[in-house]
Structures are given as structure tokens and as C-alpha cells.
Coordinates of N, CA and C in Angstrom, one line a residue:
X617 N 56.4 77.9 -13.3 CA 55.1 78.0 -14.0 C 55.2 79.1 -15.1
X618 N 54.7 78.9 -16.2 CA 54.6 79.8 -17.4 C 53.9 81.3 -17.1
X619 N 54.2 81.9 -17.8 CA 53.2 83.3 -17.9 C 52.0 82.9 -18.2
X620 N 52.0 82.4 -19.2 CA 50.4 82.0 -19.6 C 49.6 81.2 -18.4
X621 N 50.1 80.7 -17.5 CA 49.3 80.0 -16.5 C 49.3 80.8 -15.3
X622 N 50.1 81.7 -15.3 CA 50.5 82.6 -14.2 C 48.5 83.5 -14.8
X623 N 48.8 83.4 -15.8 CA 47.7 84.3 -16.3 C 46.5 84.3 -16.4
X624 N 46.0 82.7 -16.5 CA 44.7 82.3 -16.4 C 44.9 82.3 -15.2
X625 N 45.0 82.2 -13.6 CA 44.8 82.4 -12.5 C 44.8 83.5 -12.1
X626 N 45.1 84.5 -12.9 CA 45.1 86.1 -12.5 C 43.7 86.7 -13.4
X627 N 43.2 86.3 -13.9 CA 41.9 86.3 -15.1 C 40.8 85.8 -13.6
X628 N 40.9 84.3 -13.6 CA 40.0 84.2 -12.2 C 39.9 85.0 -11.1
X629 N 41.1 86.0 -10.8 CA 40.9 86.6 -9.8 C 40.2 87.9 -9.9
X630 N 40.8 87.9 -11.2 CA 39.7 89.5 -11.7 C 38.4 88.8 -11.9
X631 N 38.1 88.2 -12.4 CA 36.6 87.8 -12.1 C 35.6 88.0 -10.9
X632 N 36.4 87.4 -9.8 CA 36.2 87.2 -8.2 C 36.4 88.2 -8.0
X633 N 37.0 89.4 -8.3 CA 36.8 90.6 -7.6 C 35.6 91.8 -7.9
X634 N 35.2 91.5 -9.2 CA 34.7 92.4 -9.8 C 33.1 91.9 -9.7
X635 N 32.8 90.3 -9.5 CA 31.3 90.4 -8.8 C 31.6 90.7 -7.2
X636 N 33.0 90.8 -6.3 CA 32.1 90.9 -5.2 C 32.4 92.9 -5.4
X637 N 32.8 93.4 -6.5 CA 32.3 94.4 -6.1 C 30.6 94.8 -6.7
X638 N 30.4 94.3 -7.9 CA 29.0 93.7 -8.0 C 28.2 93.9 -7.1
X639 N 28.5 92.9 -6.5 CA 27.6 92.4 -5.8 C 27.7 93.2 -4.1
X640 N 28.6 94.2 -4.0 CA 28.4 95.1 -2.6 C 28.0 96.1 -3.3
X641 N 27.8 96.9 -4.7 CA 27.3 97.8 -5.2 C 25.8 97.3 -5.0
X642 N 25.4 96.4 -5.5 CA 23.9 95.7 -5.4 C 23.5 96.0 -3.8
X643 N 24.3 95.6 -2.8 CA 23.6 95.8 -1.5 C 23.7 97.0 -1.0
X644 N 24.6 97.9 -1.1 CA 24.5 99.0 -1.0 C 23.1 100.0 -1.8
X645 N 22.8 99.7 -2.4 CA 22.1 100.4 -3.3 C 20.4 99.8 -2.6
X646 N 20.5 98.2 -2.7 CA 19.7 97.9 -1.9 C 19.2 98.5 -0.4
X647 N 20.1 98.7 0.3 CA 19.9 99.4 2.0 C 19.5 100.6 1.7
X648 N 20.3 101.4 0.6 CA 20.0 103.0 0.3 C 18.3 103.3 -0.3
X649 N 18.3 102.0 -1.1 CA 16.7 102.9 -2.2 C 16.8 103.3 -2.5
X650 N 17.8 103.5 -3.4 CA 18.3 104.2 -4.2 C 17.7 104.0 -5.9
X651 N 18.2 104.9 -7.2 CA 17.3 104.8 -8.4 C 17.6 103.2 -9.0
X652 N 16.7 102.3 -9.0 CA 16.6 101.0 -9.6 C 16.8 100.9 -11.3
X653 N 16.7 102.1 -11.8 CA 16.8 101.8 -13.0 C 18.6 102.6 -13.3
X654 N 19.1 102.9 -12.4 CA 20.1 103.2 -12.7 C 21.3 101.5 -12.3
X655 N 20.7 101.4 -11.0 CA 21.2 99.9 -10.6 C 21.3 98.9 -11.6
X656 N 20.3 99.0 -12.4 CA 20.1 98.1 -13.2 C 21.6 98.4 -14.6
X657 N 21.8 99.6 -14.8 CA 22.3 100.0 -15.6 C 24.3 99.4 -15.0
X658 N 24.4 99.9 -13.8 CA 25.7 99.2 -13.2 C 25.6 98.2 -12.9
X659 N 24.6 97.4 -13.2 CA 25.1 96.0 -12.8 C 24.9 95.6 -14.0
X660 N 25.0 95.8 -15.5 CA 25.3 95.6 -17.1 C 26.5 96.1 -17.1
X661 N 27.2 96.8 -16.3 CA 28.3 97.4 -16.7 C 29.4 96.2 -16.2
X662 N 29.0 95.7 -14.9 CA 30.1 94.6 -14.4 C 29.8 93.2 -15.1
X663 N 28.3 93.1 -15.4 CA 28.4 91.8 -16.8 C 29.0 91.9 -17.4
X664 N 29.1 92.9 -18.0 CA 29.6 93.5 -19.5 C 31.2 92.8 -19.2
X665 N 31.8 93.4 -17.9 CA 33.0 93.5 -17.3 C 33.3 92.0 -17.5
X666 N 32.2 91.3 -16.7 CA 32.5 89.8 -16.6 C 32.8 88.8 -17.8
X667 N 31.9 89.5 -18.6 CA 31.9 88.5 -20.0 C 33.1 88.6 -20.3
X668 N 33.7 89.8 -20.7 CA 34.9 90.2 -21.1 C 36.4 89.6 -20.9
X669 N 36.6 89.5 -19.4 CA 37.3 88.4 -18.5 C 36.9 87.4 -19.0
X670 N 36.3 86.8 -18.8 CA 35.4 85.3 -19.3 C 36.0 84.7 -20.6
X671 N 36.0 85.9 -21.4 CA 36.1 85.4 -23.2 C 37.4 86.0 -23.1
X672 N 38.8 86.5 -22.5 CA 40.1 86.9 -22.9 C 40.6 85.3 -21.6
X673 N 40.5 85.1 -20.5 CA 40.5 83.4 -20.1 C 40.5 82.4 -21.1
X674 N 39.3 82.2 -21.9 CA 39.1 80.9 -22.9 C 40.0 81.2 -23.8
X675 N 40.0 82.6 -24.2 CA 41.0 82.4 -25.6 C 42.6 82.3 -25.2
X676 N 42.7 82.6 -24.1 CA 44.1 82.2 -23.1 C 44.0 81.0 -23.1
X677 N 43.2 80.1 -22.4 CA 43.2 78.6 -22.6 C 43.2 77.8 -23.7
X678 N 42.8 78.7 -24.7 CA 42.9 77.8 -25.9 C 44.0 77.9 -26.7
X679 N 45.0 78.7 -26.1 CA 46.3 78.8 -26.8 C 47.3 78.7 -25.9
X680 N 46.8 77.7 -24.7 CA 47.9 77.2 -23.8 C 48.1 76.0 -23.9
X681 N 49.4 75.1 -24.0 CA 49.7 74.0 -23.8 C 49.2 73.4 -23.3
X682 N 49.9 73.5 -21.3 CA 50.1 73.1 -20.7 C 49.2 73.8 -19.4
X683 N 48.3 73.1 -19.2 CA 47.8 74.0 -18.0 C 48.0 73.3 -16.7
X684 N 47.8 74.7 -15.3 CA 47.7 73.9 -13.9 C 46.9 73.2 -13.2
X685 N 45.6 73.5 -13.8 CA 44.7 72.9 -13.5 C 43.9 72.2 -14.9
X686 N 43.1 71.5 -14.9 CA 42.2 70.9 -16.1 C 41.8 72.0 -16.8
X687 N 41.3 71.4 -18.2 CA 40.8 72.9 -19.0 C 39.7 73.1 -18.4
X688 N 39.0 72.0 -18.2 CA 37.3 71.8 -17.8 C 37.3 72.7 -16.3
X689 N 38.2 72.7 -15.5 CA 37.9 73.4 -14.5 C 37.8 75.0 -14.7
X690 N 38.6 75.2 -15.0 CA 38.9 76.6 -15.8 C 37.4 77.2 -16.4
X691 N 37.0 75.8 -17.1 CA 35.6 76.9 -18.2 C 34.4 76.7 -16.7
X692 N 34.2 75.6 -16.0 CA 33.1 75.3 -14.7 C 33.2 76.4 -14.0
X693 N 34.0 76.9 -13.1 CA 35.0 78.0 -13.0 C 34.1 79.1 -13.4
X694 N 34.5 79.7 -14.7 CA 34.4 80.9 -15.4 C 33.1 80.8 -15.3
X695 N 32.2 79.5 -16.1 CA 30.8 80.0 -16.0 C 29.5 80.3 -14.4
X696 N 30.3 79.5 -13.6 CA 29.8 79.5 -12.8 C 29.7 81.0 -11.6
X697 N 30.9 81.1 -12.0 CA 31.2 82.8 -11.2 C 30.4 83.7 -12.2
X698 N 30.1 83.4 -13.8 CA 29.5 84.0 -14.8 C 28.0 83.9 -14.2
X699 N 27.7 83.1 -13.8 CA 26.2 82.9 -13.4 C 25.9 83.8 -12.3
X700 N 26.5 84.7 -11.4 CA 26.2 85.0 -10.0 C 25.7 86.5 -10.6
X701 N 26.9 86.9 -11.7 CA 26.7 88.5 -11.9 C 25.8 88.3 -12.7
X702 N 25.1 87.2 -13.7 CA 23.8 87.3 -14.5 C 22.8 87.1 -13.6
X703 N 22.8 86.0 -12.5 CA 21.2 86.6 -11.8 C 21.5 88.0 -10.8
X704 N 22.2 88.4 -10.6 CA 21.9 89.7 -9.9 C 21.7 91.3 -11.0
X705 N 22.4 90.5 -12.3 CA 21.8 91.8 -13.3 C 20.3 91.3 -13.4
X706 N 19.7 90.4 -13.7 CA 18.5 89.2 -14.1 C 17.7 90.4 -12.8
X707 N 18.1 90.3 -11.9 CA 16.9 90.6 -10.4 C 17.1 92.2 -10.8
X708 N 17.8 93.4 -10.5 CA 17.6 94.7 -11.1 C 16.7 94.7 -11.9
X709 N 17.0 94.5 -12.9 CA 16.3 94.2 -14.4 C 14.7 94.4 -14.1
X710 N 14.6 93.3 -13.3 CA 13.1 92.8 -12.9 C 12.5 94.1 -11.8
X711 N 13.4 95.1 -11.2 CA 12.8 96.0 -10.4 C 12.5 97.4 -11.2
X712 N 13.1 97.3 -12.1 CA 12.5 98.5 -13.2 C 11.1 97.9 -14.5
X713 N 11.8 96.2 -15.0 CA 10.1 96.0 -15.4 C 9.2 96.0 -14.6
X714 N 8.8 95.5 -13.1 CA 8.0 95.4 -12.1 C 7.5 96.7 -11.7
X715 N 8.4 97.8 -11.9 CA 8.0 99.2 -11.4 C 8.6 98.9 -9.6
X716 N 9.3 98.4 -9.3 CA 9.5 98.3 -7.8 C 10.2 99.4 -7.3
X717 N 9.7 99.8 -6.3 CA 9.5 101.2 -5.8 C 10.6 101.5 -4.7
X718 N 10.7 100.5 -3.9 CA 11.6 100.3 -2.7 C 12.0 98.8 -2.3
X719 N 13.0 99.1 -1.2 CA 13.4 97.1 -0.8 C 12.9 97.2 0.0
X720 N 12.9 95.7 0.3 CA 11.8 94.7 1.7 C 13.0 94.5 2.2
X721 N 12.9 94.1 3.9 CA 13.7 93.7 4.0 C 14.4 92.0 3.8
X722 N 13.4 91.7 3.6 CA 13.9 90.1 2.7 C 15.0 90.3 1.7
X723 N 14.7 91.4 0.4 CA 15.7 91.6 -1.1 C 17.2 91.8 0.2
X724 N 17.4 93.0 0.9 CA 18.3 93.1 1.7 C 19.0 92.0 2.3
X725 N 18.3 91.5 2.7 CA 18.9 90.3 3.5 C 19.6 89.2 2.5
X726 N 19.1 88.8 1.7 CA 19.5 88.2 0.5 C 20.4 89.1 -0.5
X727 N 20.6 90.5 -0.3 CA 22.2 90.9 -1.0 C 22.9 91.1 0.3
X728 N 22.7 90.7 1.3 CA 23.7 90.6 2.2 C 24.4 89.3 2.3
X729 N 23.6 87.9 1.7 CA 24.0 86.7 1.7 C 25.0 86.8 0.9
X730 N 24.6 87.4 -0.2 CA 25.4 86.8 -1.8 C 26.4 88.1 -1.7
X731 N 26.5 89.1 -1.3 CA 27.9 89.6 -0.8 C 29.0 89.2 -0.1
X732 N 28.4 88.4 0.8 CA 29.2 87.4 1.8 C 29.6 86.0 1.1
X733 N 28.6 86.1 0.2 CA 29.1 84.8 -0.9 C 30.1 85.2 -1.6
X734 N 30.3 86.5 -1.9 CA 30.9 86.9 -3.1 C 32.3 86.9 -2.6
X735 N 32.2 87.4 -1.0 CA 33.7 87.9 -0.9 C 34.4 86.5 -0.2
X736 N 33.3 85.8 0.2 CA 34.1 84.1 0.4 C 34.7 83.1 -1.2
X737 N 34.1 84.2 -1.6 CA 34.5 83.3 -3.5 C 35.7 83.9 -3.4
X738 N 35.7 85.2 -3.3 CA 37.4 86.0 -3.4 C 38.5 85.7 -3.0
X739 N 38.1 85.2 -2.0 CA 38.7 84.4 -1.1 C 39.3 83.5 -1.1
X740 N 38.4 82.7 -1.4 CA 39.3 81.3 -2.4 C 39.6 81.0 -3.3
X741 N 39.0 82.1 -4.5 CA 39.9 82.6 -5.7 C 41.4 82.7 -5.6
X742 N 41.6 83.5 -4.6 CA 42.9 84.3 -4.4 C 43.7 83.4 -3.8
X743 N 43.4 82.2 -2.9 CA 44.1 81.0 -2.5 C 44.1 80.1 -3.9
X744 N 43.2 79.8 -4.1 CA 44.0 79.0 -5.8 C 45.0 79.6 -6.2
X745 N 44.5 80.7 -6.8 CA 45.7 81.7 -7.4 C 47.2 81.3 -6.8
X746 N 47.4 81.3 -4.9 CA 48.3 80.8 -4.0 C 48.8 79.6 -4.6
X747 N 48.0 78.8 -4.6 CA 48.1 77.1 -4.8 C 47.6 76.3 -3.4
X748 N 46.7 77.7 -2.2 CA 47.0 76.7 -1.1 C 45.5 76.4 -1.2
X749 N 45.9 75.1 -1.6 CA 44.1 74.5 -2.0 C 43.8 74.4 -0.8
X750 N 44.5 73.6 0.1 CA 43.5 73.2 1.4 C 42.8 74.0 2.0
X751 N 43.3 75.2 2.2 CA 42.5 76.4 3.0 C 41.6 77.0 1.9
X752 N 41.5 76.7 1.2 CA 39.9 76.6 0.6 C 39.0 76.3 1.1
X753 N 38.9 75.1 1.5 CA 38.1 74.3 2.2 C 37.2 75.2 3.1
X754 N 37.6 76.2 3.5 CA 36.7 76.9 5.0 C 35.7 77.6 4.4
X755 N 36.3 78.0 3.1 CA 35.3 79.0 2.5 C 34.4 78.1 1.6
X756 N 34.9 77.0 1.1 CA 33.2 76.3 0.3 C 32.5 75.8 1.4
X757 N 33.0 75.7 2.7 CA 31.8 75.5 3.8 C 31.1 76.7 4.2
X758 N 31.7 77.7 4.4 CA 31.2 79.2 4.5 C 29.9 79.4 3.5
X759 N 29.9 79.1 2.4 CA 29.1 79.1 0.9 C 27.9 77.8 1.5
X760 N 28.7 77.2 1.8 CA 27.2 75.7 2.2 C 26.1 76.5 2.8
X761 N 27.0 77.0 4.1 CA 26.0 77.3 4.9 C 25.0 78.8 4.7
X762 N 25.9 79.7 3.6 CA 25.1 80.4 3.5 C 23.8 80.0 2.4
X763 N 24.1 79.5 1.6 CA 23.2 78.8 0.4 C 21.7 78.3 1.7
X764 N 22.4 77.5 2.5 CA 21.0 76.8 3.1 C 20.8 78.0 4.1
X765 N 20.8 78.9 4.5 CA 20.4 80.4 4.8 C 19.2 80.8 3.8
X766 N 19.8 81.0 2.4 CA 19.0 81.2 1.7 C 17.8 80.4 1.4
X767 N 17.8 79.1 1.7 CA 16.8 78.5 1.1 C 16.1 79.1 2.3
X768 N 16.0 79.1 3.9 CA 15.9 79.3 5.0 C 14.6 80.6 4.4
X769 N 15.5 81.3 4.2 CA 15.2 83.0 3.9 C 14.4 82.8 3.1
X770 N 14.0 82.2 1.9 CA 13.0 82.1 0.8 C 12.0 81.5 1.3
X771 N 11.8 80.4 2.1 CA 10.7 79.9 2.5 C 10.0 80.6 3.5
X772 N 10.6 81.3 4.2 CA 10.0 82.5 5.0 C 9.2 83.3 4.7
X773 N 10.2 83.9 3.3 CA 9.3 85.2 3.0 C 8.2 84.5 2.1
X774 N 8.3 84.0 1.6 CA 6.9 83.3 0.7 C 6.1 82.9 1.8
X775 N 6.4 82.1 2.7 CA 5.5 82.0 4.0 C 4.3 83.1 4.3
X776 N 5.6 84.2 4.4 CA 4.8 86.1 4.3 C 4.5 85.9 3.6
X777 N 4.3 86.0 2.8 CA 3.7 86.7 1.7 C 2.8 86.3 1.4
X778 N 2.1 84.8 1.2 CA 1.3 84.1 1.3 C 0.2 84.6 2.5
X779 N 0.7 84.6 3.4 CA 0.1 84.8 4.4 C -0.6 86.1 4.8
X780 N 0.1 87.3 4.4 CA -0.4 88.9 4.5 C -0.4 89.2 3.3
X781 N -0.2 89.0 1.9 CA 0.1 90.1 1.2 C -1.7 90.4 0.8
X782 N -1.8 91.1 0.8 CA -3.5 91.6 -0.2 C -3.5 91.5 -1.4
X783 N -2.9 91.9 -2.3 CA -2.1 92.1 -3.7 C -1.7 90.8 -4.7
X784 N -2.7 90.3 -5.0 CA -2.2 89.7 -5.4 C -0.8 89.5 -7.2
X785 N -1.0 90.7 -7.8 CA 0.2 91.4 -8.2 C 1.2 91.9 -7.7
X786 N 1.4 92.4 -6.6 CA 2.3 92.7 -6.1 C 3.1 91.3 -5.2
X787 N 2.6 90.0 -5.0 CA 2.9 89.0 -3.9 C 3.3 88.2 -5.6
X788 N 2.8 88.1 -6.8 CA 3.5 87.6 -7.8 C 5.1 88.5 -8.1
X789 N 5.5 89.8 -8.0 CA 6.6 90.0 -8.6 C 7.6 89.8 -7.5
X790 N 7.0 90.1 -6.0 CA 8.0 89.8 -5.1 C 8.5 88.6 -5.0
X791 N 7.6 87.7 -5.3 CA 7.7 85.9 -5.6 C 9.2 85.4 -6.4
X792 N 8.9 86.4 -7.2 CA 9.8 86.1 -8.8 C 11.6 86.7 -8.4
X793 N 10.9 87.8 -7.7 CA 12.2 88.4 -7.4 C 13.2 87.7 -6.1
X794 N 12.6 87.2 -5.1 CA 12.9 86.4 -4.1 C 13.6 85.2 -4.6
X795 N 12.9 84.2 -5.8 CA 13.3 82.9 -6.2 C 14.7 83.3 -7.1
X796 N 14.4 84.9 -7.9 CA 15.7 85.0 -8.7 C 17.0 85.1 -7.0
X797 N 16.7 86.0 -6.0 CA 18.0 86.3 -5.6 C 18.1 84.6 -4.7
X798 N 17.4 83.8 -4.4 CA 17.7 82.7 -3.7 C 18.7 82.0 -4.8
X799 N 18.2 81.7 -5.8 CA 18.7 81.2 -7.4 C 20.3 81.7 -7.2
X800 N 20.6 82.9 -7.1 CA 21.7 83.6 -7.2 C 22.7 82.9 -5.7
X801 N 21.9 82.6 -4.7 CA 23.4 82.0 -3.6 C 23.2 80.6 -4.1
X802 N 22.4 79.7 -4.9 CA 22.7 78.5 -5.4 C 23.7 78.4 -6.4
X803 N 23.9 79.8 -7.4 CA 25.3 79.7 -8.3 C 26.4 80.2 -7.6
X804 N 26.4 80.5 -6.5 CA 27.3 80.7 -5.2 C 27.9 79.2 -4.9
X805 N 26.8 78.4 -4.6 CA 27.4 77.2 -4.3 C 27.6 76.4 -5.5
X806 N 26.9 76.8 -6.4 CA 27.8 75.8 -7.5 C 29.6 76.3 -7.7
X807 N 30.0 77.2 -7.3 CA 31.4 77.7 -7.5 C 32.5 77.0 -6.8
X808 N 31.5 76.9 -5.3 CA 31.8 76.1 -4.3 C 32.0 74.4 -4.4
X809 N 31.1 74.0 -5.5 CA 31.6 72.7 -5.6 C 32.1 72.3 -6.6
X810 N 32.8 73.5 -7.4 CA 33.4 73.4 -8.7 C 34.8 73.1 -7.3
X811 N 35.3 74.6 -6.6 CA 36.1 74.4 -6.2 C 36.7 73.6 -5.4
X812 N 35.3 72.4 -4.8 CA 35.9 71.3 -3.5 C 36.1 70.2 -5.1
X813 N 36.1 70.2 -6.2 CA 36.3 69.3 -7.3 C 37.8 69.4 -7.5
X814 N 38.0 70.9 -7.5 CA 39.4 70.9 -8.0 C 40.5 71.1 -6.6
X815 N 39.8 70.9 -5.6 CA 40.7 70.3 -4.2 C 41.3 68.8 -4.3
X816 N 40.1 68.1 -4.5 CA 39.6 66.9 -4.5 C 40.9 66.4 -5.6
X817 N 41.3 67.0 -7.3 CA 42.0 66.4 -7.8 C 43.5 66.9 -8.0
X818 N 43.9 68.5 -7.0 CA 45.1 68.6 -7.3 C 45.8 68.7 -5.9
X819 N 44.8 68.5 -4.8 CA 45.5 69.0 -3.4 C 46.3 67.4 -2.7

């Protein structure tokens, strides 16, 4: 196999590494309580990171022959793992416009999903990269079930919140912030069915 293909799979893996550190910076910071407007600021820094990756990939692909996989998988791929580190910059963002002061334990629970998402993406990043598609497989079921967790976990806390909050300003921004991090394990599983796609046509 070429350098240049050796290459675009070493591009995806930087990708996949660098939201699940993303995205354990996110939960960590979350459990701590830590300053939100600084959170907000490192998780622009691993976008920033992502885009970066993202746009030196395409211009690799567009000056490669012969690829190992489809082009189309490649860009589904890129955008899709592109989508996980935008909603979790997207939700920060929203805890310094909202003024949010501290985590619930719902926000927690939901950066513990999409960490566990993050490092099952890595996971099977790093097996493509292998070639060993089939053992893929464990980890886009791993992603199923946490995705329907999440939906689990959203309807709950909206349940709460509906149910106790007084505020009705404060039960709107938690609303918004809950639907962004649930939002965020659904681009979890879109990765997941990018990758049972490209099982599906090279395994």
C-alpha cells in the first residue's frame, strides 16, 4: 500500500484521538466545576485541531490516485467525527452564554456517554487503520447502545425538569443544553454507521 494511503488512515486516527481527548477534557472539567469559560476556550482549541486534520486528509485525498477505501468514505468519515468535537464545543459555548454556574448531574452523565463514545470510535479507528474490519463490529454496537442510553438519559431529565424545576429560565437553557449533548452521542452513532458501511463494502 502507498504512503499516501498509509496516510489518509493515519489522518483518521489523529482525528479519533484528539476528540476522545476532547471529549475526556470535557468530562473531566465537567465532574471538577471547573471555569466554563475557559472550557469553552479548550474545546476551540481541539476544533481548531480537528478542522485542521480534516482539511490536510481532503487535500491528501484529492491528490491520491488510488485509494483503500472509497473517497466518499473518507469525507462521511471526517465529517462525522467533525460533528462530535462541534457539538461538544456548541454545548461549552452555551455554558458561558447561559451564565451556567455548575454541572447537574445529567451534563455529567452525558460527557461520560460521549467519552465512552469517543474512546469506542478510537477503537475502531485504529482497527481500520489495522484493516481488521470485522472487529469493528463490537464497537459500532458498543455506540448503538450507548446512543439509546442517551436518548434514555434525555427523556428523563426533561421528565425532571418539567416536573420540579420553578424557573422557568433556567428549565429553558438546561433543555437546550441536554438536547445539544444528547445531539452529540447521535453524531457518535452516525460514525458508527458510516463505519458498519465501510464493513459492509470492504470486509
Amino acid at each position: 500500500m502507498s504512503k499516501r494511503s498509509d496516510q489518509l488512515f493515519a489522518f483518521l486516527v489523529e482525528i479519533a484521538e484528539n476528540i476522545a481527548q476532547a471529549t475526556e477534557t470535557f468530562q473531566r472539567e465537567l465532574e471538577q466545576g471547573g471555569d466554563f469559560g475557559a472550557l469553552a476556550s479548550r474545546m476551540k482549541t481541539y476544533e481548531d485541531k480537528g478542522d485542521e486534520l480534516i482539511s490536510k486528509l481532503i487535500s491528501l485525498l484529492n491528490n491520491t490516485y488510488i485509494t483503500p477505501l472509497e473517497r466518499e468514505d473518507y469525507v462521511m468519515l471526517a465529517t462525522t467525527l467533525d460533528d462530535i468535537i462541534d457539538g461538544i464545543h456548541a454545548c461549552s459555548v452555551r455554558f458561558t452564554l447561559y451564565d451556567v454556574t455548575g454541572s447537574t448531574p445529567t451534563m455529567i452523565e452525558f460527557a461520560k456517554d460521549i467519552h465512552r463514545s469517543a474512546k469506542e470510535i478510537q477503537e475502531a479507528i485504529r482497527k481500520l487503520n489495522e484493516r481488521k474490519l470485522l472487529q469493528i463490529r463490537e464497537h459500532v454496537k458498543e455506540l448503538n447502545v450507548l446512543e439509546k442510553h442517551g436518548d434514555q438519559l434525555l427523556h428523563a431529565a426533561l421528565r425532571s425538569l418539567f416536573a420540579e424545576s420553578k424557573d422557568a429560565i433556567e428549565l429553558i437553557k438546561l433543555k437546550e443544553i441536554y438536547e445539544i449533548l444528547e445531539s452529540v452521542t447521535d453524531r457518535c452513532e452516525d460514525v458508527a454507521d458510516v463505519l458498519e458501511s465501510v464493513i459492509l463494502k470492504n470486509a
